[in-house]
Amino acid sequence: MNHQSSQTTEDRFRCIWRVVATIPAGHVMSYGAVARRAGLVRASRLVSKALRAAPDELELPWHRVVRADGRIAFPAGSRLHRLQIRRLTAEGVRVEKGRVVPASRPDDPDLDKLLWGPRS
DNA sequence: AGGATGACAGTGT
DNA sequence: AACACTGCCATCC
């Protein structure tokens, strides 16, 4: 039991996992945006930890989470880096030089501006 | 207790 | 556009 905060790290992880699970295929979200949507401000680094600690059974679409500038968080050339790009491209998301190309559409009524979609 | 680390972000140059 | 620096948050020596 937690004496100090009403929300434990585990609870926050669950909130984060829930948000990530809602990212539609063909779209991506930044770590910061996920944190914000989970009700956690400035917890982008926590999001990365949450994804790292996520049970495989959840089968989270972790590949739809990228940096704020659209770049893949994993080191270029790493196995996960390649896997993420592979899965994104399979969903129609354009990736150039390890960076997601934002869909320049005038209206994104959906989530925030930090959410891109497939090439329109 | 204090410093280093990381699937980050914002700002400045 | 690429880097460097600083701020953030939890975890691990």
Short mmCIF file of C-alpha atoms (C1' of nucleotides) in Angstrom, two decimals:
data_model
loop_
_atom_site.label_atom_id
_atom_site.label_comp_id
_atom_site.label_asym_id
_atom_site.label_seq_id
_atom_site.Cartn_x
_atom_site.Cartn_y
_atom_site.Cartn_z
CA MET A 1 0.00 0.00 0.00
CA ASN A 2 1.08 3.43 -0.71
CA HIS A 3 1.12 5.92 2.09
CA GLN A 4 2.28 8.95 0.17
CA SER A 5 0.67 9.13 -3.24
CA SER A 6 -2.76 7.89 -4.13
CA GLN A 7 -1.36 6.49 -7.35
CA THR A 8 1.46 4.01 -7.49
CA THR A 9 3.83 3.58 -10.40
CA GLU A 10 1.96 0.40 -11.27
CA ASP A 11 -1.26 2.36 -11.56
CA ARG A 12 0.41 4.86 -13.82
CA PHE A 13 1.77 2.08 -15.96
CA ARG A 14 -1.74 0.73 -16.39
CA CYS A 15 -3.04 4.14 -17.45
CA ILE A 16 -0.23 4.41 -19.97
CA TRP A 17 -0.82 0.93 -21.33
CA ARG A 18 -4.48 1.76 -21.76
CA VAL A 19 -3.71 4.85 -23.79
CA VAL A 20 -1.21 3.08 -26.01
CA ALA A 21 -3.75 0.36 -26.67
CA THR A 22 -6.15 2.97 -28.06
CA ILE A 23 -3.80 4.31 -30.72
CA PRO A 24 -5.43 3.32 -33.99
CA ALA A 25 -3.44 1.46 -36.60
CA GLY A 26 -1.76 3.74 -39.09
CA HIS A 27 -1.32 6.45 -36.48
CA VAL A 28 1.49 7.31 -34.13
CA MET A 29 1.76 9.23 -30.89
CA SER A 30 4.68 10.79 -29.06
CA TYR A 31 5.77 9.66 -25.61
CA GLY A 32 4.80 13.03 -24.21
CA ALA A 33 1.36 12.92 -25.82
CA VAL A 34 0.71 9.48 -24.40
CA ALA A 35 1.70 10.68 -20.95
CA ARG A 36 -0.56 13.71 -21.23
CA ARG A 37 -3.49 11.63 -22.37
CA ALA A 38 -2.87 9.30 -19.44
CA GLY A 39 -3.22 12.26 -17.12
CA LEU A 40 0.49 12.42 -16.41
CA VAL A 41 2.28 15.63 -17.26
CA ARG A 42 5.95 15.59 -18.07
CA ALA A 43 6.15 11.86 -17.69
CA SER A 44 7.43 11.01 -21.12
CA ARG A 45 10.30 9.08 -19.64
CA LEU A 46 7.86 7.12 -17.58
CA VAL A 47 6.08 6.07 -20.75
CA SER A 48 9.24 4.48 -22.05
CA LYS A 49 9.63 2.63 -18.78
CA ALA A 50 6.02 1.51 -18.91
CA LEU A 51 6.42 0.12 -22.40
CA ARG A 52 9.60 -1.65 -21.41
CA ALA A 53 7.80 -3.23 -18.48
CA ALA A 54 4.64 -4.06 -20.39
CA PRO A 55 3.70 -7.74 -20.33
CA ASP A 56 3.77 -9.35 -23.75
CA GLU A 57 0.29 -10.72 -23.13
CA LEU A 58 -1.11 -7.24 -23.58
CA GLU A 59 0.25 -7.17 -27.11
CA LEU A 60 0.47 -3.40 -27.04
CA PRO A 61 1.06 -1.53 -30.29
CA TRP A 62 4.27 -0.08 -28.86
CA HIS A 63 5.54 0.57 -32.37
CA ARG A 64 3.02 3.42 -32.69
CA VAL A 65 4.89 5.44 -30.09
CA VAL A 66 7.68 7.66 -31.37
CA ARG A 67 9.56 10.75 -30.26
CA ALA A 68 8.03 14.21 -30.38
CA ASP A 69 9.93 14.98 -33.58
CA GLY A 70 8.75 11.75 -35.18
CA ARG A 71 12.02 9.90 -34.88
CA ILE A 72 12.24 6.31 -33.75
CA ALA A 73 13.44 6.16 -30.16
CA PHE A 74 15.64 3.10 -30.60
CA PRO A 75 19.21 3.48 -31.80
CA ALA A 76 19.48 3.34 -35.58
CA GLY A 77 20.50 -0.07 -36.75
CA SER A 78 19.23 -1.86 -33.67
CA ARG A 79 16.91 -4.80 -34.02
CA LEU A 80 13.94 -3.04 -32.41
CA HIS A 81 14.53 0.00 -34.59
CA ARG A 82 14.14 -2.10 -37.70
CA LEU A 83 11.16 -3.97 -36.28
CA GLN A 84 9.32 -0.76 -35.44
CA ILE A 85 9.86 0.69 -38.89
CA ARG A 86 8.75 -2.57 -40.41
CA ARG A 87 5.52 -2.65 -38.44
CA LEU A 88 4.77 1.00 -39.11
CA THR A 89 5.30 0.71 -42.83
CA ALA A 90 3.05 -2.33 -42.81
CA GLU A 91 0.31 -0.05 -41.48
CA GLY A 92 0.84 2.55 -44.16
CA VAL A 93 2.89 4.96 -42.06
CA ARG A 94 5.68 6.49 -44.07
CA VAL A 95 9.08 6.41 -42.44
CA GLU A 96 12.12 8.14 -43.90
CA LYS A 97 15.58 8.07 -42.38
CA GLY A 98 14.26 6.63 -39.14
CA ARG A 99 11.68 9.36 -38.91
CA VAL A 100 7.91 9.26 -39.33
CA VAL A 101 6.67 11.58 -42.02
CA PRO A 102 3.71 13.55 -40.66
CA ALA A 103 0.54 13.42 -42.75
CA SER A 104 0.11 17.02 -43.81
CA ARG A 105 -3.61 17.15 -43.61
CA PRO A 106 -5.28 20.47 -42.73
CA ASP A 107 -7.77 18.97 -40.33
CA ASP A 108 -6.91 16.47 -37.66
CA PRO A 109 -10.10 16.53 -35.61
CA ASP A 110 -8.93 13.44 -33.82
CA LEU A 111 -6.49 13.46 -31.00
CA ASP A 112 -3.95 16.22 -30.74
CA LYS A 113 -1.58 17.55 -33.34
CA LEU A 114 0.92 15.06 -32.04
CA LEU A 115 -0.94 12.31 -33.78
CA TRP A 116 -0.17 11.54 -37.37
CA GLY A 117 -1.94 9.33 -39.76
CA PRO A 118 -1.08 7.32 -42.82
CA ARG A 119 -0.13 9.16 -45.97
CA SER A 120 -3.36 10.87 -46.99
"C1'" DA B 1 22.53 9.98 0.17
"C1'" DG B 2 24.34 11.07 -4.37
"C1'" DG B 3 25.26 10.22 -9.04
"C1'" DA B 4 24.38 7.73 -13.40
"C1'" DT B 5 20.92 5.99 -16.68
"C1'" DG B 6 17.11 5.86 -20.02
"C1'" DA B 7 12.25 3.36 -25.83
"C1'" DC B 8 11.89 11.76 -23.62
"C1'" DA B 9 10.94 17.01 -24.29
"C1'" DG B 10 11.93 21.98 -24.94
"C1'" DT B 11 14.97 25.57 -26.14
"C1'" DG B 12 18.85 27.67 -28.02
"C1'" DT B 13 22.70 27.88 -31.47
"C1'" DA C 1 18.85 20.08 -39.71
"C1'" DA C 2 22.09 18.48 -36.30
"C1'" DC C 3 23.92 19.25 -31.61
"C1'" DA C 4 24.31 20.57 -27.11
"C1'" DC C 5 22.19 21.64 -22.72
"C1'" DT C 6 18.76 21.62 -19.32
"C1'" DG C 7 14.58 19.86 -17.20
"C1'" DC C 8 11.79 15.65 -15.75
"C1'" DC C 9 10.75 11.21 -13.39
"C1'" DA C 10 11.63 6.66 -11.64
"C1'" DT C 11 15.10 3.22 -11.02
"C1'" DC C 12 19.53 1.28 -10.03
"C1'" DC C 13 23.90 1.10 -8.30
#
